[in-house]
XYZ file of C-alpha atoms in Angstrom:
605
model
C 0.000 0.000 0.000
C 1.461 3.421 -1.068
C 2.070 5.943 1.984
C 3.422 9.288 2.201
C 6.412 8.277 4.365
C 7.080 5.500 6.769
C 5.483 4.143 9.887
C 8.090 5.387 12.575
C 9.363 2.657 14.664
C 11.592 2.266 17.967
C 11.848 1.712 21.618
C 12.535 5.127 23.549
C 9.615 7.170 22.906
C 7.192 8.470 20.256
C 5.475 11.536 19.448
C 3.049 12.536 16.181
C 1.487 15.548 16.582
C -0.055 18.697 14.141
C 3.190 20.608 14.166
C 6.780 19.635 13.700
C 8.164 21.820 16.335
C 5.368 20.783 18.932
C 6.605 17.061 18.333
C 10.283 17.452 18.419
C 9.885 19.655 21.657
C 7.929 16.998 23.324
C 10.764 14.415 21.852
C 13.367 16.771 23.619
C 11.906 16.041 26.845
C 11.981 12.090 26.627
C 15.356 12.479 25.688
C 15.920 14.407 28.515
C 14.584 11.716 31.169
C 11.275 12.916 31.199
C 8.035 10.762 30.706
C 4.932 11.166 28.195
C 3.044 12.986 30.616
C 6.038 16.016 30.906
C 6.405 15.454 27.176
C 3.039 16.208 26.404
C 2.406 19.319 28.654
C 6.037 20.890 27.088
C 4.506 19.894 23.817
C 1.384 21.684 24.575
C 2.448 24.710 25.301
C 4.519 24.780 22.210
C 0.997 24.508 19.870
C -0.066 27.675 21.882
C 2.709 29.437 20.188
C 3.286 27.889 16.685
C -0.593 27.145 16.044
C -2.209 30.328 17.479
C -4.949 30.356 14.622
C -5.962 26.488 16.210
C -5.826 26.998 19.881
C -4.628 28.574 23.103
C -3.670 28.708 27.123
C -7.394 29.678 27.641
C -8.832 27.397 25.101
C -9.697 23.679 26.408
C -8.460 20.167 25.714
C -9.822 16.958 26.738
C -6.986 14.102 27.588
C -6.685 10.693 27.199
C -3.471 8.612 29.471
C -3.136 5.548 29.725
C -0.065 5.164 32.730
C 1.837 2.079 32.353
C 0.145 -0.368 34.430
C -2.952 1.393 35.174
C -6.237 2.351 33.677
C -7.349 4.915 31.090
C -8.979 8.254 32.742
C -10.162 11.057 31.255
C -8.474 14.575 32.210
C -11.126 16.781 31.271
C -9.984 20.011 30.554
C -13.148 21.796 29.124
C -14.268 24.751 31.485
C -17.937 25.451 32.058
C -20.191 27.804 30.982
C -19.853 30.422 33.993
C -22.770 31.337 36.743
C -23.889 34.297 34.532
C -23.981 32.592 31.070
C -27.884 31.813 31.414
C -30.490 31.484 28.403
C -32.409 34.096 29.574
C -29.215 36.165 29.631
C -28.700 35.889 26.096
C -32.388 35.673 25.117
C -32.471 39.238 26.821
C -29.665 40.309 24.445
C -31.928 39.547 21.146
C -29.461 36.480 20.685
C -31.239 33.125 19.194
C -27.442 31.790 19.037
C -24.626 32.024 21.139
C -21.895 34.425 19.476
C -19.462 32.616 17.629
C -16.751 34.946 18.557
C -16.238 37.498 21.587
C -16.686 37.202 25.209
C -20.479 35.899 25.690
C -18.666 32.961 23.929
C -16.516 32.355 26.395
C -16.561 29.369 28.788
C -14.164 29.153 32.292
C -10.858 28.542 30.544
C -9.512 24.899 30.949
C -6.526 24.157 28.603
C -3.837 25.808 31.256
C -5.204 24.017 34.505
C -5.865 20.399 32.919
C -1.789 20.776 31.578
C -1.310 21.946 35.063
C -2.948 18.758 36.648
C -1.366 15.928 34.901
C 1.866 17.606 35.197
C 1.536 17.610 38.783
C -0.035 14.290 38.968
C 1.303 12.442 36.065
C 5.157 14.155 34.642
C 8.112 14.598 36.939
C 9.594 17.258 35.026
C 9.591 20.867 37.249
C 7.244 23.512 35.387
C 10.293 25.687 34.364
C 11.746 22.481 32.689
C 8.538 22.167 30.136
C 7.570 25.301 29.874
C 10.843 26.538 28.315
C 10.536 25.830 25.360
C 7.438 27.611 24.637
C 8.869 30.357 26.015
C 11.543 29.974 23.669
C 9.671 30.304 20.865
C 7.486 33.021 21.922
C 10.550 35.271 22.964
C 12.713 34.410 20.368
C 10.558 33.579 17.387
C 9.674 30.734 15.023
C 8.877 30.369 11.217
C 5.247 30.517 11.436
C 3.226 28.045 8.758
C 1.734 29.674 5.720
C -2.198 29.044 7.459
C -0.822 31.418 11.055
C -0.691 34.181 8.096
C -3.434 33.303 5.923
C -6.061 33.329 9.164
C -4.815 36.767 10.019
C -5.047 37.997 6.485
C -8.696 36.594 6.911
C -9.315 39.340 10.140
C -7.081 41.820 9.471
C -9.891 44.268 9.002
C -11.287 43.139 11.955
C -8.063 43.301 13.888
C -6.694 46.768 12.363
C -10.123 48.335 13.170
C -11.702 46.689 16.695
C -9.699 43.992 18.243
C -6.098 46.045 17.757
C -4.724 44.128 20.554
C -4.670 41.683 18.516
C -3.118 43.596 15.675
C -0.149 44.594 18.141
C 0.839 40.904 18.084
C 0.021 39.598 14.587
C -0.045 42.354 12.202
C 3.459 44.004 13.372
C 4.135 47.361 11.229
C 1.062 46.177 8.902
C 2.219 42.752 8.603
C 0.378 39.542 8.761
C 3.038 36.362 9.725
C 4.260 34.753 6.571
C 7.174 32.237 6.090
C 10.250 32.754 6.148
C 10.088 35.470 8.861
C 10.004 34.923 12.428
C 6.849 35.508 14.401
C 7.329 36.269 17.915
C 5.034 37.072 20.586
C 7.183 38.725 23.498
C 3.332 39.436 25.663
C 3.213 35.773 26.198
C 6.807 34.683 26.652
C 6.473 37.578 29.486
C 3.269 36.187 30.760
C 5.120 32.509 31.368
C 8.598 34.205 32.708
C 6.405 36.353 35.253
C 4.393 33.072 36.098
C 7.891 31.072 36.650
C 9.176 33.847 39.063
C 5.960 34.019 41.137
C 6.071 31.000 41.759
C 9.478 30.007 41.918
C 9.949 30.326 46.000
C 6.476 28.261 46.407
C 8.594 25.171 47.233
C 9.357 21.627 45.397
C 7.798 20.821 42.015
C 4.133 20.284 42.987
C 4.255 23.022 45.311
C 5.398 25.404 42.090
C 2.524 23.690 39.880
C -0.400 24.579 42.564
C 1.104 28.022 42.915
C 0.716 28.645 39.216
C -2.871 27.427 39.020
C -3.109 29.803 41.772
C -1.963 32.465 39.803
C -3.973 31.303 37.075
C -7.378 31.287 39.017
C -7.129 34.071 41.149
C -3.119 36.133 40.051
C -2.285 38.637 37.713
C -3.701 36.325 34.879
C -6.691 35.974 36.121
C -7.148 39.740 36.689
C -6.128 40.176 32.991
C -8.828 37.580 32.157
C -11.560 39.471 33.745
C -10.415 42.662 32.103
C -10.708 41.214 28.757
C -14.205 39.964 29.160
C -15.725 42.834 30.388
C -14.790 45.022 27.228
C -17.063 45.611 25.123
C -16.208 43.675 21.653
C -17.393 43.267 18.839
C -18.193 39.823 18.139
C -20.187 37.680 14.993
C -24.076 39.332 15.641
C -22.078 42.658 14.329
C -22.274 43.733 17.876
C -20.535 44.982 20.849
C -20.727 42.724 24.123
C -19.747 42.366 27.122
C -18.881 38.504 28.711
C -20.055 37.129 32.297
C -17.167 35.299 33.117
C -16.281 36.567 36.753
C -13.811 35.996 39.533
C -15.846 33.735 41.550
C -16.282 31.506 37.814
C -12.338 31.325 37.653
C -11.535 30.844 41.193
C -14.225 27.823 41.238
C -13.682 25.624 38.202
C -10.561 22.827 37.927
C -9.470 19.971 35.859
C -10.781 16.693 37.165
C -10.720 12.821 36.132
C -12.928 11.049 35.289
C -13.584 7.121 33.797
C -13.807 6.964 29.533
C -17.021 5.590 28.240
C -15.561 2.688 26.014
C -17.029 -0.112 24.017
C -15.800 -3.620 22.890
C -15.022 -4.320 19.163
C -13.652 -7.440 17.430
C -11.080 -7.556 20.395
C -10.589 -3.951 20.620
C -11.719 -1.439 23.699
C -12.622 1.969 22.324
C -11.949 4.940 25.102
C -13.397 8.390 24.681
C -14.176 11.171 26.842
C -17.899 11.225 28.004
C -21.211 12.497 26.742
C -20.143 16.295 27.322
C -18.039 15.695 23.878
C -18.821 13.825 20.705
C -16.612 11.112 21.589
C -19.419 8.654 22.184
C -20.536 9.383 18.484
C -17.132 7.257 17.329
C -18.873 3.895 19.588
C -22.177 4.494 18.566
C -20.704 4.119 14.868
C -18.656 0.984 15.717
C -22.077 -0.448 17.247
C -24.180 0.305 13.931
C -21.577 -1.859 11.976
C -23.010 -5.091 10.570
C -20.929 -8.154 11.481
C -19.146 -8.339 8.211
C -18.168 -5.595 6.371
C -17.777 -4.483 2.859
C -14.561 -3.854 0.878
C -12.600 -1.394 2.287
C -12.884 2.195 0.147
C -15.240 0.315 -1.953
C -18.779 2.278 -2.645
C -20.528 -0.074 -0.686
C -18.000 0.827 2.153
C -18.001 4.307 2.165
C -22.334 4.674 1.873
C -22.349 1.967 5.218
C -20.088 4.065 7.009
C -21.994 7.559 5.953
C -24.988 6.357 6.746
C -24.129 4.986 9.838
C -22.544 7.954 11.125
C -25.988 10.181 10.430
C -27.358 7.900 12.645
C -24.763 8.488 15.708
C -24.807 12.300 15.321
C -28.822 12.372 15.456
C -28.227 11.042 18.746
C -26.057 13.196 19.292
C -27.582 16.229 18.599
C -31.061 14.800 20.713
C -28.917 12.918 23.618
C -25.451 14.167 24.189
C -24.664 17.212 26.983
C -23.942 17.983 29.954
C -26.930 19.659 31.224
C -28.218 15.843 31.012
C -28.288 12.079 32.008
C -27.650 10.930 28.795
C -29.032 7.058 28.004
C -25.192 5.636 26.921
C -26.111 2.386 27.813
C -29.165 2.026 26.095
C -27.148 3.946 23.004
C -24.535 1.599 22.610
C -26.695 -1.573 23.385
C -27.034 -4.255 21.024
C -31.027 -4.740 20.610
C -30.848 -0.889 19.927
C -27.893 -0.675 17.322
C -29.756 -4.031 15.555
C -33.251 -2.193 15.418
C -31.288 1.394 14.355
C -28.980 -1.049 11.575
C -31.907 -1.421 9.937
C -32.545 2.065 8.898
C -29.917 2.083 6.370
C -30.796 1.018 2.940
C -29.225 1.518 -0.411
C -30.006 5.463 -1.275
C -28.907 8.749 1.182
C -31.162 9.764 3.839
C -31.640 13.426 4.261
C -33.088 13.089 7.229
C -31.981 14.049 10.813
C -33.251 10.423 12.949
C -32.507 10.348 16.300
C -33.461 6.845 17.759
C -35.327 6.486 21.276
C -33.321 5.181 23.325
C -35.132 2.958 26.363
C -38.234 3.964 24.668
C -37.759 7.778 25.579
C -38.904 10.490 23.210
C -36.018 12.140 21.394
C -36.161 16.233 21.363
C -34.068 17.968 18.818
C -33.347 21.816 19.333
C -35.895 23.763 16.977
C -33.758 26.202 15.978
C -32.333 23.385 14.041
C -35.051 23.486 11.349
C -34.344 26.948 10.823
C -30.745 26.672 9.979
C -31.224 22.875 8.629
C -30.927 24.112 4.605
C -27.567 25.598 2.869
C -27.270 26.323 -0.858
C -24.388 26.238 -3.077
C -21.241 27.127 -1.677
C -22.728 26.492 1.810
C -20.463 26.424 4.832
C -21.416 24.920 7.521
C -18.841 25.976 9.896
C -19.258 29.545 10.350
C -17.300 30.373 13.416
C -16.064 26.836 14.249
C -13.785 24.548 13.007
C -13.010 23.681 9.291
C -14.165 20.655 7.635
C -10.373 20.063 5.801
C -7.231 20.996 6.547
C -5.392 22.474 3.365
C -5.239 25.818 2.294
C -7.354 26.874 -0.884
C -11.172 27.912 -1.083
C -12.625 25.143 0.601
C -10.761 25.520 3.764
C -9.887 29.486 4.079
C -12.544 31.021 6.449
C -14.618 33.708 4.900
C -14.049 36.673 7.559
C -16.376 39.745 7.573
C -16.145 42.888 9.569
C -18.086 41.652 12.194
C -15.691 39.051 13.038
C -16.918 35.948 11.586
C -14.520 33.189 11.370
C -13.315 29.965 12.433
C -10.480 28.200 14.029
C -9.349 24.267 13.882
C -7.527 22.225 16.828
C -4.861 20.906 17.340
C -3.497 17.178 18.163
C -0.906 15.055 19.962
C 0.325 11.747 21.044
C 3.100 10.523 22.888
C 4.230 7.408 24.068
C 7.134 6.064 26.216
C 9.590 3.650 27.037
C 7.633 3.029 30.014
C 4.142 2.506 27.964
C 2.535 5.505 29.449
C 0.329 6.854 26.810
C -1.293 9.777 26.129
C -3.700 10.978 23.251
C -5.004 14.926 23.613
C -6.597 17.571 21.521
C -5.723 20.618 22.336
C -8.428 23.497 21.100
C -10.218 27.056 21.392
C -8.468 30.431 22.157
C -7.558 30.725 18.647
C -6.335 33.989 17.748
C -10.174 34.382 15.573
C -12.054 33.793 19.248
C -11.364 36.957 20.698
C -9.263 39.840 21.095
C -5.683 39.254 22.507
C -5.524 40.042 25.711
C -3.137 42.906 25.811
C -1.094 42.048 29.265
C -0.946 38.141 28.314
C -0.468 37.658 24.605
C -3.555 35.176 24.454
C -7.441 35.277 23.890
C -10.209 34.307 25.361
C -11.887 31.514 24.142
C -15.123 30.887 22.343
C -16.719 27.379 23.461
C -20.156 28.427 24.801
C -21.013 28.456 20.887
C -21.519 24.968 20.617
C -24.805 25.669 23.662
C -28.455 25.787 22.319
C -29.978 28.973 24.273
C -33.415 26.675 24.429
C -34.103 25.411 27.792
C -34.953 21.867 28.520
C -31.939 20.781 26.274
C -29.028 18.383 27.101
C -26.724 20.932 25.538
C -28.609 23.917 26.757
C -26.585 26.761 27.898
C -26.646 25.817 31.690
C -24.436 27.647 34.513
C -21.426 25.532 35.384
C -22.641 23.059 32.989
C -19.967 22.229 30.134
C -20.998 23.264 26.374
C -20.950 19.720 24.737
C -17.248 19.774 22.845
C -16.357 18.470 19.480
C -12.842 17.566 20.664
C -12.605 13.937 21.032
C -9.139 11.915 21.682
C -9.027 8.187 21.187
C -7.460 5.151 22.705
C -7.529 1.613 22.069
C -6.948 -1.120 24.324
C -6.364 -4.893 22.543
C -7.241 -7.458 25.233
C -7.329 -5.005 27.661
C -3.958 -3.390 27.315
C -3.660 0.165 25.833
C -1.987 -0.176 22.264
C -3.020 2.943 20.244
C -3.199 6.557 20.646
C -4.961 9.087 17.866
C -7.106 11.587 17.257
C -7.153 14.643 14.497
C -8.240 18.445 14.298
C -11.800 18.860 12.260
C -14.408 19.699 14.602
C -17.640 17.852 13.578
C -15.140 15.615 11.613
C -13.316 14.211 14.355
C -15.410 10.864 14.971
C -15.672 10.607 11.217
C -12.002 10.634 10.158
C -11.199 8.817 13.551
C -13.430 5.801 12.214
C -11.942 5.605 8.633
C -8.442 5.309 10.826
C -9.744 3.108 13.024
C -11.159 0.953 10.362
C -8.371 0.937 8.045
C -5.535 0.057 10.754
C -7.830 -2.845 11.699
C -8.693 -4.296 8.135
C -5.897 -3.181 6.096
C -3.745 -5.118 8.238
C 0.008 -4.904 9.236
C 3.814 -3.264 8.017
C 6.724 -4.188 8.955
C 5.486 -6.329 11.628
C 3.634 -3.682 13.117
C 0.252 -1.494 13.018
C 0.524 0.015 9.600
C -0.116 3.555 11.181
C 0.581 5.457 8.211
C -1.098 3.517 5.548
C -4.315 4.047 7.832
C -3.882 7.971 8.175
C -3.122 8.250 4.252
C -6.154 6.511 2.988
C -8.494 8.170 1.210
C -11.142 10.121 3.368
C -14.360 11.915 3.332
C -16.897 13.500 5.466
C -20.296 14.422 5.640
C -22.721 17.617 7.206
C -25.792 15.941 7.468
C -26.585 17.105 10.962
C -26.646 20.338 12.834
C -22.813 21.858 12.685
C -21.744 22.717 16.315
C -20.622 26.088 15.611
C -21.953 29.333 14.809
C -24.248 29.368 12.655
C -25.097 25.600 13.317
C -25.848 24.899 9.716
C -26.123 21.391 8.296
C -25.966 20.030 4.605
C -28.552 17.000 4.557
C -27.157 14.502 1.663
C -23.934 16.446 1.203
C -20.365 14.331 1.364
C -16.952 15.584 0.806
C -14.631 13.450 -0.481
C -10.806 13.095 -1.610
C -10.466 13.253 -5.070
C -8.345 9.729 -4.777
C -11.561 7.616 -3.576
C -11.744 6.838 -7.601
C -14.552 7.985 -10.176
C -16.351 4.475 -9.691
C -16.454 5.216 -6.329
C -18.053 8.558 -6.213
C -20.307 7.722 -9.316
C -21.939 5.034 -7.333
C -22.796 7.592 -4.608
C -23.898 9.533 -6.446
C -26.172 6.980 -7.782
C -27.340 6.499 -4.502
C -28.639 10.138 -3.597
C -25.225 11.459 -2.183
C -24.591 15.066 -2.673
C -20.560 14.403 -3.643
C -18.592 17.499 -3.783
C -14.891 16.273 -4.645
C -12.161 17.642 -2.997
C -8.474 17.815 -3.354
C -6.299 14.734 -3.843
C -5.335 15.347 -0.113
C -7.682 17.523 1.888
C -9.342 15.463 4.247
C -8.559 14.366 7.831
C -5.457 15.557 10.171
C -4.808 12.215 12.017
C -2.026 11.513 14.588
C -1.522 8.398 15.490
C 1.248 6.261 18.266
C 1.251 3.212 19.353
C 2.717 0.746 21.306
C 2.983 -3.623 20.760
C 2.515 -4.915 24.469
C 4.354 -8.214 23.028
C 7.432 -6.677 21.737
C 7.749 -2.927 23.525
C 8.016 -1.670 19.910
C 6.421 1.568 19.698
C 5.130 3.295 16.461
C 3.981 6.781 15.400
C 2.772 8.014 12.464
C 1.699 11.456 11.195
C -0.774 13.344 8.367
C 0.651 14.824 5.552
C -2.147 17.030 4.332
C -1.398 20.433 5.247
C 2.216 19.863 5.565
C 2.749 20.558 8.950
C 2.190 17.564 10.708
C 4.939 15.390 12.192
C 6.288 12.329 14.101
C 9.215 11.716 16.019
C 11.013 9.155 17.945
C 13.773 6.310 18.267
């Protein structure tokens, strides 16, 4: 099977991740003694600088670990939406949607406090030690990609006229970042030295790390914070608002664990995060699947699997939140999957059917009717993430005066010599969210978008509720040991291109004695909008599909054929997967890394 480079093998460490400099950062650490956990945090902090268009310190991230020897949690790193983000709040603002940009989209920030916790609980590197060489970077520049300069291109009206704090960082003397020329971003390599030196004389290691969630929650950052959201900005309604984020919302919220939701399949254990993301949406798909399956990338396969996934995100959009007690087991049941199987037939539904799960009544959010319909040249997205991840017309964010745009997300995994693993996607505070804050170098974030202001919802805008996520990290145990780490950027896509990956590591069998990692990422992909998009404007495409150019005329004639609105992309614009993993029978580890976009990477020996 062709592939874009090799499956990366060894017995020290691996890391893939969405940036080059990201990964061989985090691969600096293992080299340096440090574990997975210090890796990844280290890593982190470097996408906050290098990817600022895909995500930030007060943007969120769910985690994924899997410590040698233990069990899978979930580090949950998604803030909530805070005491004064009610509906009637925003209803009494004229809003039928939550803002896709500016304050009132802000939740609690979680990215910096989950990094916090597992470094404290999980790495054994001191804070100083991982947090260099962000700091690095920030102070002394890097070579941005061509996307950092493209997305502010995209705003620079917007920037240059309203959010000029932003301007001060990313359009310096008029410029927009390009390559070739270093971007720095001095406000936040400040921000971290002024954080070290606070808390430097707090005592050992873990001592230092509570003193800078300290700082976070209730210091000089958190002051900052508030500051920020109480301006009034401009945001996507072609207003000015103010947030409600407050002290008492910052000084309250904090990582926690919690146990994945996982499902068995074929001798495989599925992990995702709860519920409160999409992740569930990935095992309701793996439920739907008949016993045997069709040829892979055949026409047969690719219908069964769109089909399918309409299915999961109907539930999704009736079942999933936070704000309820979502029916998982009845979801992922047998007798349920068997009856909803049965719903797909040979042509394209273009309907939204959400099942009823222990004979409840599903609910969908009306405003979904209202938005459920997009013309030519339709994007769903709006303010959220893009559905591919290569420059050109399909991907570039259309970016009015008012501020409406969209970020991406980024990914990583790392595993070590040890067998800890780790799988996280790190998201929101993207330079299009909000306006930099001045004194920090860093926005805001803009999660609460994904929150239906109708009451009575499970995703209903609720107080210190969290706004169900689109980020979703996977891991996969074989006979209950943890052997693979993945995930990819793509908001609504996630579960989709997370599947094909899934599916094609486990039926286009092995490489060089191993997982063939990279054959799986490089297959060809696709994706469809058939259901509500969880961003601003929450369009949907019913019948659409996007796929790869590669998938072969036959291929997309037969959908076609079959009632599928195709729309062919580029040869390579679908899916950004990262993918690590780890042979409990050998210790061989293995990584593997996209190539669409050009940016992506893995690493390791």
């Amino acid at each position: 099977m062709f592939t874009t480079r090799p499956t990366l093998q060894g017995t020290f460490g691996m890391v893939s991740s969405t940036h080059w400099l990201a990964s061989q950062s985090a691969m600096a650490v293992l080299e340096d003694g440090g574990n997975a956990y210090d890796a990844a945090v280290a890593g982190a902090f470097v996408l906050h600088v290098v990817e600022p268009h895909l995500n930030g310190p007060a943007g969120e991230v769910p985690i994924l670990l899997a410590p040698a020897g233990g069990e899978v949690r979930v580090l949950c790193g998604q803030g909530v939406a805070p005491a004064g983000a009610t509906v009637a709040h925003y209803r009494g603002l004229g809003l039928d949607l939550v803002p896709g940009t500016g304050p009132l989209a802000a939740a609690v920030p979680g990215a910096f406090d989950a990094w916090m916790v597992l470094l404290r609980d999980h790495g054994t590197k001191p804070l100083a030690d991982v947090l260099e060489y962000a700091i690095g970077y920030a102070e002394d520049g890097h070579a941005p990609v061509e996307n950092v300069g493209a997305t502010v291109e995209s705003v620079r009206t917007l920037f240059e006229t309203e959010w000029t704090s932003s301007a001060d960082v990313y359009l310096v003397d008029g410029h927009a970042p390009r390559p070739g020329a270093l971007l720095r971003n001095p406000a936040l390599a400040d921000t971290w030295r002024r954080l070290l030196a606070e808390v430097a004389d707090a005592g050992d290691r873990t001592a230092q790390i509570e003193a800078a969630r300290a700082v976070w929650r209730t210091g000089f950052i958190a002051e900052a914070l508030l500051r920020q959201s109480a301006r009034p900005t401009l945001d996507t309604t072609g207003t000015h608002h103010t947030g409600t984020l407050t002290a008492a919302d910052l000084a309250g919220w904090s990582a926690t664990y919690e146990a994945p939701v996982t499902y068995d399949w074929h001798g495989w254990t599925l992990c995702k995060a709860g519920p409160w993301s999409q992740g569930p949406a990935l095992l309701q798909q793996l439920a739907l699947l008949p016993a045997e399956l069709p040829a892979h990338g055949s026409a047969d396969y690719v219908h069964l699997l769109i089909e399918g996934c309409k299915l999961a995100m109907a539930d999704r959009e009736a079942w999933y939140g936070d704000a309820a007690d979502v029916p998982l087991d009845d979801l992922l049941s047998a007798p349920y999957n068997a009856a909803r199987r049965t719903l797909v037939d040979e042509t394209a539904s273009r309907a939204l059917r959400p099942g009823s799960p222990g004979g409840r009544t599903p609910r969908l959010p009306e405003q979904a009717d209202a938005i459920s319909v997009g013309g030519p040249g339709f994007d769903p997205l709006g303010a959220g993430e893009p559905t591919v991840a290569t420059a050109g017309a399909v991907a570039e964010p259309e970016v009015g005066a008012d501020g409406a745009t969209r970020g991406d997300t980024c990914h990583l995994d790392i595993v070590d010599r040890w067998g800890n693993m780790i799988a996280a996607t790190p998201s929101g505070g993207w330079l299009q969210s909000n306006p930099v804050v001045p004194e920090l170098g860093f926005p805001l974030g803009s999660r609460l978008q994904m929150a239906w202001l109708e009451e009575g919802l499970p995703n209903s805008l609720t107080p210190g509720r969290r706004p169900r996520t689109t980020l979703t990290p996977s891991l996969a145990l074989r006979d209950g040991v943890p052997v693979l780490a993945f995930g990819t950027p793509g908001g609504d896509q996630q579960d989709q291109w997370q599947l094909h990956f899934l599916l094609a590591v486990t039926l286009l069998g092995q490489a060089r004695g191993g997982l063939d990692l990279q054959g799986a990422i490089d297959a060809p992909n696709w994706h469809n909008d058939s259901f509500p998009s969880s961003f601003y404007p929450r369009g949907m495409r019913p019948g659409s599909v996007t796929v790869e150019s590669r998938l072969g005329a036959d291929v997309i004639a037969e959908l076609r054929r079959r009632g599928h609105d195709v729309t062919v992309g580029d040869p390579w614009s679908e899916g950004r997967l990262c993918a690590v993993a780890r042979d409990p029978r050998t210790g061989i580890l293995s990584a593997a890394a996209n190539p669409r976009g050009m940016q992506g990477y893995a690493v390791g020996r």
